């Protein structure tokens, strides 16, 4: 199952945005009823000096699961609950000296279908500062004309049924974030990276 399909297949895990939800004060992230923000730090490549921090929702209500987060060997942030339930919600790569758009193409292009070669492009939304690997205009028009749900441009591509995007964190890390359809338990705008020994460097 692809990451997008995993997120879309878990409607009971997340609550949709509602007027009853409270708004976080820092980034506009929605705080679900019965939850509070908690901070967590994980180590990029297992190195204590390479610290990726973020905040997530710790929930006490019976209606919502208690989630935990861990970074695996692929630098994927795994959200899990109830034992074996869960999956990746973000993945991280060092930016290095490359333009983010070049790095995104290198990451995303190998997973596209043969029929999509030459039809997928990197798009930068300058207003939000996020990137997408998505169909070019002609391909997008073809997909939208079907009036159906679609998932295009590979494992790191685009769907019209969920939210996902690339974003650069503190000029050091490139993140691909899977938000799915509903309110996430973590705040995607809260990611911060610090190298306590070599500022701005990912080793």
Tab-separated table of C-alpha atoms in Angstrom, residues 32-37 56-67:
chain	number	residue	atom	x	y	z
A	32	UNK	CA	-8.061	18.473	18.638
A	33	UNK	CA	-10.422	18.436	21.643
A	34	UNK	CA	-8.970	16.547	24.623
A	35	UNK	CA	-5.382	16.934	23.387
A	36	UNK	CA	-2.382	19.082	24.276
A	37	UNK	CA	0.811	19.933	22.431
A	56	UNK	CA	2.553	16.596	18.357
A	57	UNK	CA	-0.805	16.146	20.047
A	58	UNK	CA	-0.945	14.041	23.192
A	59	UNK	CA	-4.587	13.050	23.598
A	60	UNK	CA	-6.287	11.753	26.728
A	61	UNK	CA	-9.790	11.237	25.356
A	62	UNK	CA	-11.029	7.711	24.668
A	63	UNK	CA	-12.148	8.691	21.172
A	64	UNK	CA	-8.606	9.428	19.959
A	65	UNK	CA	-5.556	7.155	19.946
A	66	UNK	CA	-2.364	7.879	21.836
A	67	UNK	CA	0.246	8.232	19.111
